[in-house]
Tab-separated table of N, CA and C and ligand atoms in Angstrom:
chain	number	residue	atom	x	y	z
A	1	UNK	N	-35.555	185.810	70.411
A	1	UNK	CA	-34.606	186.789	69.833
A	1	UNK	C	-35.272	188.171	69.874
A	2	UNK	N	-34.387	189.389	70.751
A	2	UNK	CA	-35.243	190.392	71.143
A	2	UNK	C	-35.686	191.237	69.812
A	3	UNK	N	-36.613	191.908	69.591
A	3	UNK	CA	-36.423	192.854	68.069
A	3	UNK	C	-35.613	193.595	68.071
A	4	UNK	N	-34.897	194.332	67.474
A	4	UNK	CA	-33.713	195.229	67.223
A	4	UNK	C	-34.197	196.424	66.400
A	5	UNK	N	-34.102	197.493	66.362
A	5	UNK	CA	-34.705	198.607	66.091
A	5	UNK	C	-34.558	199.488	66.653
A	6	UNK	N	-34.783	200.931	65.952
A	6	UNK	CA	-34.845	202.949	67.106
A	6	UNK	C	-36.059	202.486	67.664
A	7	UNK	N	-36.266	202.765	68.643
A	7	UNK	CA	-37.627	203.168	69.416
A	7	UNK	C	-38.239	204.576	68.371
A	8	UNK	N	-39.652	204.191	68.090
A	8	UNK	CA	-40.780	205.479	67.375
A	8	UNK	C	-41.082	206.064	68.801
A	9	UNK	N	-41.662	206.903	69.526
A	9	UNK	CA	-42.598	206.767	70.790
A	9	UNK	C	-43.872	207.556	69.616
A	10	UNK	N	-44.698	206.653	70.465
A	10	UNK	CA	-45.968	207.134	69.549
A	10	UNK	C	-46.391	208.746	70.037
A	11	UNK	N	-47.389	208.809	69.232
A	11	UNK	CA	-47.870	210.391	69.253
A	11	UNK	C	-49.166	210.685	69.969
A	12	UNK	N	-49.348	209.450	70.329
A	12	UNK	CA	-50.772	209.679	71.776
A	12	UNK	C	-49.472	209.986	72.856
A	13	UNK	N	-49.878	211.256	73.779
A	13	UNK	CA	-49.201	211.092	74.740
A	13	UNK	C	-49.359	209.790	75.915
A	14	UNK	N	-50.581	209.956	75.960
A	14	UNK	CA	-50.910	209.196	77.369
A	14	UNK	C	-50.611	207.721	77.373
A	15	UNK	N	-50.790	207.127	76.152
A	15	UNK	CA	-50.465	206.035	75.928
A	15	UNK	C	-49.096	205.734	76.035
A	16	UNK	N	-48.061	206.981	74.985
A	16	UNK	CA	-46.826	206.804	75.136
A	16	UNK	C	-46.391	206.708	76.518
A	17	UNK	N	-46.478	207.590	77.485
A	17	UNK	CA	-46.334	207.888	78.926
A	17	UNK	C	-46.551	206.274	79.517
A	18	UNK	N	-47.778	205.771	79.473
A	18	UNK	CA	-47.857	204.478	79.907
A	18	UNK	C	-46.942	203.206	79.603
A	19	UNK	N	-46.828	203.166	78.220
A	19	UNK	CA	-45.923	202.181	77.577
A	19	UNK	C	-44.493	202.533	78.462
A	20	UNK	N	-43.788	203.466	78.604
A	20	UNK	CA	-42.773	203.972	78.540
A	20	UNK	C	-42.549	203.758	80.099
A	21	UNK	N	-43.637	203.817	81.209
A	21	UNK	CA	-43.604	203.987	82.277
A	21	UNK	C	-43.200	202.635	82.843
A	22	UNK	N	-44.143	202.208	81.461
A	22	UNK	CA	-44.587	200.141	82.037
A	22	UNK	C	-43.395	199.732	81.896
A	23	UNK	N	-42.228	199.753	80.772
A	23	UNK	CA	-41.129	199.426	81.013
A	23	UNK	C	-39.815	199.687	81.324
A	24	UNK	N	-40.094	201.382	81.695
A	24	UNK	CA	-38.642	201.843	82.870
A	24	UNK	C	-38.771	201.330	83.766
A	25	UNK	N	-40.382	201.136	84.255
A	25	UNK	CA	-40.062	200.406	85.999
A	25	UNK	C	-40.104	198.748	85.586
A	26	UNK	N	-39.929	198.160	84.843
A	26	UNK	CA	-39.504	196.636	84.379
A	26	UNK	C	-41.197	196.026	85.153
A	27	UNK	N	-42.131	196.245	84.327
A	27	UNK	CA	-43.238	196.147	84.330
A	27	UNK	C	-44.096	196.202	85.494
A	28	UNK	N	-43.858	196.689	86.762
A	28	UNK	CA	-43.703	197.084	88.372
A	28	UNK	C	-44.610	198.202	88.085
A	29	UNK	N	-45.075	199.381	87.440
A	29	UNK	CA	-45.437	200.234	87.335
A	29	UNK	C	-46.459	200.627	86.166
A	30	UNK	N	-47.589	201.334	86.317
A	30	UNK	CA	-48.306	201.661	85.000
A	30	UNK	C	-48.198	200.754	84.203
A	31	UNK	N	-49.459	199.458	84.917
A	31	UNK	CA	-49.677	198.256	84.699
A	31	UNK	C	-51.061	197.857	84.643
A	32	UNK	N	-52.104	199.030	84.974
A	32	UNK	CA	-53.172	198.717	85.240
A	32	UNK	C	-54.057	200.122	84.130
A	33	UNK	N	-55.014	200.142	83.551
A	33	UNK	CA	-55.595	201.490	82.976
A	33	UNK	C	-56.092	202.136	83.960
A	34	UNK	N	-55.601	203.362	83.699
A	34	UNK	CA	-56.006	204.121	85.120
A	34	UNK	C	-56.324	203.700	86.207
A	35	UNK	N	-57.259	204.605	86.449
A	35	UNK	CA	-58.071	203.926	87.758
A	35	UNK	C	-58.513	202.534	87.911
A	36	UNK	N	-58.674	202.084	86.740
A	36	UNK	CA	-59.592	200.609	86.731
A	36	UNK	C	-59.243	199.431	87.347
A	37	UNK	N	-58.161	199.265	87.525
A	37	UNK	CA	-57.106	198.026	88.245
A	37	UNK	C	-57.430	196.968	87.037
A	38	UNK	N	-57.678	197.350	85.653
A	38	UNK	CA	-57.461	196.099	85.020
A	38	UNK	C	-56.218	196.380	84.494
A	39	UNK	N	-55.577	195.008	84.118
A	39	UNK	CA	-54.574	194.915	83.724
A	39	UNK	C	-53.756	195.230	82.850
A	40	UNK	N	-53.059	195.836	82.143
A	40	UNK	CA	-52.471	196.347	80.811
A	40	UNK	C	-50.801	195.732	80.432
A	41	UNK	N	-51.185	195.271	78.925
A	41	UNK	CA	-49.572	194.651	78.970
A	41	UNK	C	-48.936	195.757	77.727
A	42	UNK	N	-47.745	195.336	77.361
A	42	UNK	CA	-47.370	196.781	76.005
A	42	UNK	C	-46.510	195.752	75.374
A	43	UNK	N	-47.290	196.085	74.095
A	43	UNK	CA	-46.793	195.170	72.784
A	43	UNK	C	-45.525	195.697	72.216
A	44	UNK	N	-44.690	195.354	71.414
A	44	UNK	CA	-43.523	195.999	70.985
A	44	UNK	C	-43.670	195.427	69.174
A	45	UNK	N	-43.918	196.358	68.278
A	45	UNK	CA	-43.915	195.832	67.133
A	45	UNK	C	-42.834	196.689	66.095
A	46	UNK	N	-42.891	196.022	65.001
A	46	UNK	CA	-41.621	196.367	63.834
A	46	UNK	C	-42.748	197.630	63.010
A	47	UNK	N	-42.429	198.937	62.488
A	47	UNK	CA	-43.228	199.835	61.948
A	47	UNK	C	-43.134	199.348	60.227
A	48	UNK	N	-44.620	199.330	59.910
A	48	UNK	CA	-45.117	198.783	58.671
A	48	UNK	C	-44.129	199.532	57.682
A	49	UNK	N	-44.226	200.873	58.001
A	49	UNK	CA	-43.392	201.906	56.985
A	49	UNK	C	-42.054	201.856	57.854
A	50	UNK	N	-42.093	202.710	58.744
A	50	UNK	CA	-40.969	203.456	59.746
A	50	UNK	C	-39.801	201.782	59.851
A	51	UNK	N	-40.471	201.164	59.683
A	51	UNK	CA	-38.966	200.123	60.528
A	51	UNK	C	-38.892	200.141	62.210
A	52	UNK	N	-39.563	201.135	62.694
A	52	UNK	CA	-39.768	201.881	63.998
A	52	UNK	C	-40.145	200.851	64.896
A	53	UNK	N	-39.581	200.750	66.093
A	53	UNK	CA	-39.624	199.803	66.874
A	53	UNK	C	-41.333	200.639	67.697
A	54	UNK	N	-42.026	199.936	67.348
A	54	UNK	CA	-43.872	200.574	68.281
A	54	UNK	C	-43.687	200.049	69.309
A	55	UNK	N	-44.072	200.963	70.472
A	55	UNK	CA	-44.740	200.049	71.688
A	55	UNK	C	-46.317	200.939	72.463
A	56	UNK	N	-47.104	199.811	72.322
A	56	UNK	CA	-48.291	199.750	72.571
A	56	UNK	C	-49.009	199.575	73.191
A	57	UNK	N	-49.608	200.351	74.471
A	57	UNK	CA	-50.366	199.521	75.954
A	57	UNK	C	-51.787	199.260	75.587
A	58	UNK	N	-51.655	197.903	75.788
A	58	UNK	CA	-53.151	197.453	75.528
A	58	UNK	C	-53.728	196.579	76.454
A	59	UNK	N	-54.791	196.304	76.445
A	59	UNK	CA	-55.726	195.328	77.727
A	59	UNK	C	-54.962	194.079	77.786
A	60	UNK	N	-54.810	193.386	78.576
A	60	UNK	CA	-54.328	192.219	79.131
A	60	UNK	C	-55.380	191.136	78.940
A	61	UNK	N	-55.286	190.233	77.890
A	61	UNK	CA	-56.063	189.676	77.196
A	61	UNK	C	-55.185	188.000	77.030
A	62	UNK	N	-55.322	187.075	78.351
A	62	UNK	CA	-54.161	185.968	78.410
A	62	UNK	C	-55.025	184.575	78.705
A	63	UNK	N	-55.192	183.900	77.838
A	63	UNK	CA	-55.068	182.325	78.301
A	63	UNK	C	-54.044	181.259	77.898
A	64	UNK	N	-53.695	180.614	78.760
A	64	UNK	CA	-52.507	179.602	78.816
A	64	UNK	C	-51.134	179.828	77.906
A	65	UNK	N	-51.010	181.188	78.153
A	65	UNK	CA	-49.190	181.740	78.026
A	65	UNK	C	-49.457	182.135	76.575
A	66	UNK	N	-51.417	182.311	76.006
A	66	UNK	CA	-51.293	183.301	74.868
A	66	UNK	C	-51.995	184.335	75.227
A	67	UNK	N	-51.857	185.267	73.774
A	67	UNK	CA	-52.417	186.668	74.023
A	67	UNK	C	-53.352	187.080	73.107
A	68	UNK	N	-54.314	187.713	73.167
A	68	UNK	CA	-54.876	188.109	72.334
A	68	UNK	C	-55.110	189.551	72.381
A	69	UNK	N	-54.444	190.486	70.992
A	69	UNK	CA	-54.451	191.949	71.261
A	69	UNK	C	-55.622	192.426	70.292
A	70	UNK	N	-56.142	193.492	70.894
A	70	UNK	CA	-57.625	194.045	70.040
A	70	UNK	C	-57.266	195.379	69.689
A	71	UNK	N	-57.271	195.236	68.401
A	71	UNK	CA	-57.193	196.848	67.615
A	71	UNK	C	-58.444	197.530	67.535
A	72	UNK	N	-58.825	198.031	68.838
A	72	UNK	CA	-60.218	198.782	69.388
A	72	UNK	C	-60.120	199.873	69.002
A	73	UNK	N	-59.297	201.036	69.518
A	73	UNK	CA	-59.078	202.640	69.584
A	73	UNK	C	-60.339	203.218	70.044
A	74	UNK	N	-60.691	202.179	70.686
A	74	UNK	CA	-61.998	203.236	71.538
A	74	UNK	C	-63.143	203.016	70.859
A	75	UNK	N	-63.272	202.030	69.524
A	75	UNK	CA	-64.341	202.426	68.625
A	75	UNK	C	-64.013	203.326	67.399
A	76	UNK	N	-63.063	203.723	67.239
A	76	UNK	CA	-62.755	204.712	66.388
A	76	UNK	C	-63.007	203.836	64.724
A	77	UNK	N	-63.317	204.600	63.934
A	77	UNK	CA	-63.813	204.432	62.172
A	77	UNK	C	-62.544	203.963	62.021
A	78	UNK	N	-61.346	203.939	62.179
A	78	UNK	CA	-59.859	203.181	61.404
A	78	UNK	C	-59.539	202.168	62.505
A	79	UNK	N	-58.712	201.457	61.951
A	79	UNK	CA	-57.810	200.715	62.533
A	79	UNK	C	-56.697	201.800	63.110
A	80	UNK	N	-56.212	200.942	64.432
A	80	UNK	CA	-55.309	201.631	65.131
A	80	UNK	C	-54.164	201.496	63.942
A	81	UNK	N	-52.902	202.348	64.046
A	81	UNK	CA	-52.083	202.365	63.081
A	81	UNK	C	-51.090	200.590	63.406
A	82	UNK	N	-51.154	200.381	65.299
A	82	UNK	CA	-50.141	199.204	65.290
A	82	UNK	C	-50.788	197.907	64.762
A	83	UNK	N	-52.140	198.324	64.724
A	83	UNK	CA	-52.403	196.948	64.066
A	83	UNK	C	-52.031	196.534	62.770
A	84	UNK	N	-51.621	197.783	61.551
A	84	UNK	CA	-50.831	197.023	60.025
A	84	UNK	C	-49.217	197.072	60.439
A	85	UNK	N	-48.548	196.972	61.711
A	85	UNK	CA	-47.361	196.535	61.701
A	85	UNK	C	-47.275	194.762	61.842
A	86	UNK	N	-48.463	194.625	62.437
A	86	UNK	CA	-48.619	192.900	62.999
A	86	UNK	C	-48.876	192.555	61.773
A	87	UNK	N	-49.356	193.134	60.732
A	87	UNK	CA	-49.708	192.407	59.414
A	87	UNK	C	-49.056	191.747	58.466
A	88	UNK	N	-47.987	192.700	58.886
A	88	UNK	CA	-46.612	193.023	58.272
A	88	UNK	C	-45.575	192.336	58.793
A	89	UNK	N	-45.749	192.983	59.838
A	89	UNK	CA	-44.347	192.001	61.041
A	89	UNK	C	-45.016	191.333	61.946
A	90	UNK	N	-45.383	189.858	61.842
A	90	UNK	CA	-45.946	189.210	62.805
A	90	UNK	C	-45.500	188.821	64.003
A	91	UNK	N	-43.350	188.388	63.627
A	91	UNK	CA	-43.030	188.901	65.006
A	91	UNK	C	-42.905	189.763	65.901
A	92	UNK	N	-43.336	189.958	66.894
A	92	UNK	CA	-43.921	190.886	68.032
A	92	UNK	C	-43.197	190.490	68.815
A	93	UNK	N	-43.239	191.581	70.101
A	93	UNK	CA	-42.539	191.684	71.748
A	93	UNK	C	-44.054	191.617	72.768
A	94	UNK	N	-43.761	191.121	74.122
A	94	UNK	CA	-45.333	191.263	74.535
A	94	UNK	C	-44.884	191.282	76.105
A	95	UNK	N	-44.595	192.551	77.212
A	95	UNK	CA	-44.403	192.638	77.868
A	95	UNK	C	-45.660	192.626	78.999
A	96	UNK	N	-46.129	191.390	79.464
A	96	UNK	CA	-46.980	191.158	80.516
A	96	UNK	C	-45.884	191.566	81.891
A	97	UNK	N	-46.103	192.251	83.061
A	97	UNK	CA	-45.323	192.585	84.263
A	97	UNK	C	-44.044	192.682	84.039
A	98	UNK	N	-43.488	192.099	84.670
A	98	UNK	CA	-42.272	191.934	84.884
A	98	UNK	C	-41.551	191.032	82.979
A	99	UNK	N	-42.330	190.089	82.404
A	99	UNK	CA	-41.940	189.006	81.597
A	99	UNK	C	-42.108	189.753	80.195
A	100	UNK	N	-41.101	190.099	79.392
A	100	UNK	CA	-41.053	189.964	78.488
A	100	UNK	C	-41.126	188.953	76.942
A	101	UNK	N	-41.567	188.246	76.207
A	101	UNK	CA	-41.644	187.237	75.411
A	101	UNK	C	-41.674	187.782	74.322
A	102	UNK	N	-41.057	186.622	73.065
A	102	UNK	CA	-41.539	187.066	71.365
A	102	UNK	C	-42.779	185.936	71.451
A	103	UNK	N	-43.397	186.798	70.160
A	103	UNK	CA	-44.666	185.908	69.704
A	103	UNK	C	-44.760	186.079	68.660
A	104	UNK	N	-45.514	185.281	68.044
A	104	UNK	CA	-46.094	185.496	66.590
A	104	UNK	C	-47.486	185.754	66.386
A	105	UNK	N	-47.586	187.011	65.823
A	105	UNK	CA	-48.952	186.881	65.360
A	105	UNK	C	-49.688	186.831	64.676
A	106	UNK	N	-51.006	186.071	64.391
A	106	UNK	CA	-52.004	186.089	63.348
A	106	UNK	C	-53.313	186.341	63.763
A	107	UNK	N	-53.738	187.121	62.479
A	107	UNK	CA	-55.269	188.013	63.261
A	107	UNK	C	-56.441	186.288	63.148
A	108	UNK	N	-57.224	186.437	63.600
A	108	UNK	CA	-58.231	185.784	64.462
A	108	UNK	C	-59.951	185.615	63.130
A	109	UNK	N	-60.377	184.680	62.724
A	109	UNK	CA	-61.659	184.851	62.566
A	109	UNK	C	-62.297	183.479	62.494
A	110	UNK	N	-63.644	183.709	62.426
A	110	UNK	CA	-64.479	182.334	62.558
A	110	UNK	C	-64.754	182.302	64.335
A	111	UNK	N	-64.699	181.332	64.373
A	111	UNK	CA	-65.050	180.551	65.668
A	111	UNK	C	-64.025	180.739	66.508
A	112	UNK	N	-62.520	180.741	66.328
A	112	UNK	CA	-61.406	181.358	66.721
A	112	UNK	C	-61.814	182.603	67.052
A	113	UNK	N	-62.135	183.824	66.430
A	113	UNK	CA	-62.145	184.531	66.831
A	113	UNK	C	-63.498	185.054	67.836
A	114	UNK	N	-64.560	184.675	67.766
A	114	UNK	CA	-65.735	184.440	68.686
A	114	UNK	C	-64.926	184.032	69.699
A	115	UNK	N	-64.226	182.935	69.773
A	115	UNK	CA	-63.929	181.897	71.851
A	115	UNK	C	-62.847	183.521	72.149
A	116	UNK	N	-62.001	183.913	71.214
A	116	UNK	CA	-60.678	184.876	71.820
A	116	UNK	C	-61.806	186.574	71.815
A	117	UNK	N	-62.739	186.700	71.377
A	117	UNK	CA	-63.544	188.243	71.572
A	117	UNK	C	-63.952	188.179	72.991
A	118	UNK	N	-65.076	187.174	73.516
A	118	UNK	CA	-65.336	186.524	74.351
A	118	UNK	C	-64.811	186.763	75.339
A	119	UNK	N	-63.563	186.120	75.615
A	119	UNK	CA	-62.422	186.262	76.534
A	119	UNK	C	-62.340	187.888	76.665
A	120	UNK	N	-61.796	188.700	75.648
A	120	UNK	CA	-61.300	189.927	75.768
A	120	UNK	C	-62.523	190.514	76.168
A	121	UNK	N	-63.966	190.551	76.146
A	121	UNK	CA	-64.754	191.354	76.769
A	121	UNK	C	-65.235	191.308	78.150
A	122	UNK	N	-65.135	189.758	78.357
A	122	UNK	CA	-64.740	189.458	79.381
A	122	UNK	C	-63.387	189.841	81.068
A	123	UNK	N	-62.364	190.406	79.895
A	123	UNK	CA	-61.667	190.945	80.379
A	123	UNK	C	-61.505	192.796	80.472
A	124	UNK	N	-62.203	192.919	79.590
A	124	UNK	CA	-62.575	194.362	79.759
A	124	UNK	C	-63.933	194.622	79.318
A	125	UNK	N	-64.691	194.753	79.409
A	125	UNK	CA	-66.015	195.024	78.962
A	125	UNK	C	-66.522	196.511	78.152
A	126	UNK	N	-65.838	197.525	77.999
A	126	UNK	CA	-65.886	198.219	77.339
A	126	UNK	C	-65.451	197.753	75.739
A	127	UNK	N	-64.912	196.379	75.321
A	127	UNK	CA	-64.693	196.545	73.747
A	127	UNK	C	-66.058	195.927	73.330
A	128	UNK	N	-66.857	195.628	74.616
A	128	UNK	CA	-68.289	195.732	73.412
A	128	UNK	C	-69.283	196.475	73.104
A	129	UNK	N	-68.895	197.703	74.015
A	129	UNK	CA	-69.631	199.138	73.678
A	129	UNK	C	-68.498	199.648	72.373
A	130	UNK	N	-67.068	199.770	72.474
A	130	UNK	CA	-66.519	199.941	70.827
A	130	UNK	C	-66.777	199.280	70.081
A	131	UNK	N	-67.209	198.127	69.869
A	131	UNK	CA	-67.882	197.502	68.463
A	131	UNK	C	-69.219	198.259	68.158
A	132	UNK	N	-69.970	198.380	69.057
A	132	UNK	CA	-71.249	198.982	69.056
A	132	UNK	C	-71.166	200.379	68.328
A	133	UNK	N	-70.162	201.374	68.609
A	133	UNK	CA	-69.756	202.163	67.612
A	133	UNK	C	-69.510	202.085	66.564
A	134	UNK	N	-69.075	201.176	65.874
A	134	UNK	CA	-68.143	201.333	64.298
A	134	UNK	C	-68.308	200.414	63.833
A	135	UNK	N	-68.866	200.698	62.703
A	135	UNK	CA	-69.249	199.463	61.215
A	135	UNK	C	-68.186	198.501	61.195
A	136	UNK	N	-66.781	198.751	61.588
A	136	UNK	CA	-66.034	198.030	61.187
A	136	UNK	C	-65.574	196.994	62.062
A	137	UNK	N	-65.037	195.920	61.710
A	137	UNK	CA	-65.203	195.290	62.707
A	137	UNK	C	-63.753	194.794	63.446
A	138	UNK	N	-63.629	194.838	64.720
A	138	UNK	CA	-62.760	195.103	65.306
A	138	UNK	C	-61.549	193.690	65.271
A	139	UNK	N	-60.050	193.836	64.456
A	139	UNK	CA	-59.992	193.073	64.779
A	139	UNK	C	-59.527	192.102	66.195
A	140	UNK	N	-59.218	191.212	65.887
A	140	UNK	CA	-58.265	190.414	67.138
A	140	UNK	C	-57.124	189.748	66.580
A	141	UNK	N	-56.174	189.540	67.024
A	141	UNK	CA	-55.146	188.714	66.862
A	141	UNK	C	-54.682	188.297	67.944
A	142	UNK	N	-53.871	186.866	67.722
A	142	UNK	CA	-53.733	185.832	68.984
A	142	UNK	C	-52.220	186.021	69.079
A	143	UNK	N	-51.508	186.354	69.665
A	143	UNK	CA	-50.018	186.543	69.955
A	143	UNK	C	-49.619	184.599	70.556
A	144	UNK	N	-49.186	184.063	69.809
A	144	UNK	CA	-48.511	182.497	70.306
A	144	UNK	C	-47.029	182.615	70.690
A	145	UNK	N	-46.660	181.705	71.936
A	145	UNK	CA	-44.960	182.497	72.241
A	145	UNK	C	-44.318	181.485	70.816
A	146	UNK	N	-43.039	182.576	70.749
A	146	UNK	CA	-41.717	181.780	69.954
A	146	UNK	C	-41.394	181.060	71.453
A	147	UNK	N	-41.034	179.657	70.808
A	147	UNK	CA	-40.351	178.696	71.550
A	147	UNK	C	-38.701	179.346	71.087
A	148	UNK	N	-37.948	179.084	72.109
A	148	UNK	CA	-36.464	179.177	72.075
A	148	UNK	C	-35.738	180.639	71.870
B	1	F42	N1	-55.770	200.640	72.162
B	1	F42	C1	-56.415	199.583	71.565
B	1	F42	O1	-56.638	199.615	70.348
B	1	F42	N2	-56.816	198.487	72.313
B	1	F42	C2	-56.607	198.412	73.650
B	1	F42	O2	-56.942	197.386	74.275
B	1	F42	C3	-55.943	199.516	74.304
B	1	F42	C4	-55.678	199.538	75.683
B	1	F42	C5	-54.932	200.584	76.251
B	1	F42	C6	-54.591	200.576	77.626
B	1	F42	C7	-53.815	201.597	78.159
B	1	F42	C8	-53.364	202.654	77.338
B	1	F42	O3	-52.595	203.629	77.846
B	1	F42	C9	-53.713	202.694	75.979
B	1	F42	C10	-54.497	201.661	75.426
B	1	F42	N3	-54.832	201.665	74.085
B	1	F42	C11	-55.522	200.622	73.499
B	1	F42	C12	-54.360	202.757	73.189
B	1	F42	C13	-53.137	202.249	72.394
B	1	F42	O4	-52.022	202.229	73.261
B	1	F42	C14	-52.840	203.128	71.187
B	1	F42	O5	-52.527	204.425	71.613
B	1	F42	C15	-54.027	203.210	70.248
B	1	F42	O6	-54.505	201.907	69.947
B	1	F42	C16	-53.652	203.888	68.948
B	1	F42	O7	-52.579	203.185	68.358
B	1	F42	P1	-51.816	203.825	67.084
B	1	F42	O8	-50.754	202.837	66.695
B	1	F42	O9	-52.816	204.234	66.053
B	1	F42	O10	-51.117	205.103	67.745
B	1	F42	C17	-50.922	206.331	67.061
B	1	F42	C18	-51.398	207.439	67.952
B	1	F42	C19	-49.431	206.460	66.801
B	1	F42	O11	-48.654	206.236	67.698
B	1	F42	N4	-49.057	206.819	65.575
B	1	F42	C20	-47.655	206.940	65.206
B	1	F42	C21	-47.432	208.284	64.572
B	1	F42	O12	-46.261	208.664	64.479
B	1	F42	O13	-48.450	208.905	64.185
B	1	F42	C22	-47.234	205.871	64.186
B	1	F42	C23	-47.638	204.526	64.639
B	1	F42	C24	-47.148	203.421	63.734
B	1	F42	O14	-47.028	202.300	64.187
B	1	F42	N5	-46.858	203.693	62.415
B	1	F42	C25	-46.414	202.645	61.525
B	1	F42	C26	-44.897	202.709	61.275
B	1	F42	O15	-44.434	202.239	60.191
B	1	F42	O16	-44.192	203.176	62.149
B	1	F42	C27	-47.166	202.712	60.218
B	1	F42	C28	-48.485	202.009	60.384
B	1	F42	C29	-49.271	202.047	59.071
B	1	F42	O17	-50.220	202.852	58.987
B	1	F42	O18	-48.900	201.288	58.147
């Protein structure tokens, strides 16, 4: 069931630009972070306050039809702002390419979250130079699809 909501567009441009790009061209386009050819998917969440429909390009972080999204910001001292909408609204949108899906999410710790960090640094290797920055610790959450 798709979310229903105004579109917010966030207030990073570049990010917005990407999100926005990734799904006018129906995920065909501004799919990769920059230059890097890694992969990027864009989350769609419910706004903690706003009600605001978020959408979010983040690293492509996938084993066996789940996801795991990392509220990095580069290392930055806060949490990204979309990460207290997932807190809030666990159902989520999760546009990998072309495929749109709902998921549910719940943030990640223990040993769970060690096997899913793992993976994600693996898949990008810069979120373990942002941990290396900031006391705080970064979380993860595992996006699982809604069946039906
Ligand atoms: N960010 C990551 O954290 N991890 C990644 O892996 C990642 C990859 C990535 C790849 C490509 C790309 O273009 C960007 C990428 N980013 C990545 C950056 C990411 O897309 C976000 O820009 C970044 O994480 C910051 O997220 P943010 O939600 O803090 O964005 C701010 C700038 C923003 O849009 N703020 C809005 C505003 O109006 O100021 C509000 C956002 C919001 O959701 N507000 C909530 C609401 O109710 O609407 C309230 C939230 C609350 O505080 O309760």
């Amino acid at each position: 069931m798709p979310l229903e909501g105004e579109y917010g567009p966030s207030t990073s441009d570049w990010a917005r630009a990407q999100a926005e790009a990734y799904e006018a061209s129906g995920g065909r386009e501004a799919t990769t972070l920059a230059d890097t050819g890694m992969p990027v998917v864009v989350l769609t969440t419910v706004g903690a306050k706003s009600g605001l429909l978020r959408k979010t390009a983040l690293m492509r972080v996938e084993d066996h039809g789940r996801y795991a999204v990392v509220a990095s910001r580069g290392g930055a001292p806060e949490h990204p702002q979309w990460y207290w909408n997932l807190l809030a609204n666990p159902h989520v949108e999760l546009q990998d390419g072309p495929v749109r899906r709902d998921y549910q999410a719940r943030q990640l710790d223990g040993v769970e979250r060690d096997e899913w960090w793992a993976r994600a640094v693996a898949a990008y290797p810069p979120y373990a130079d942002y941990q290396e920055r900031t006391d705080r610790v970064i979380p993860v959450l595992l996006l699982e699809p809604i069946e039906g």
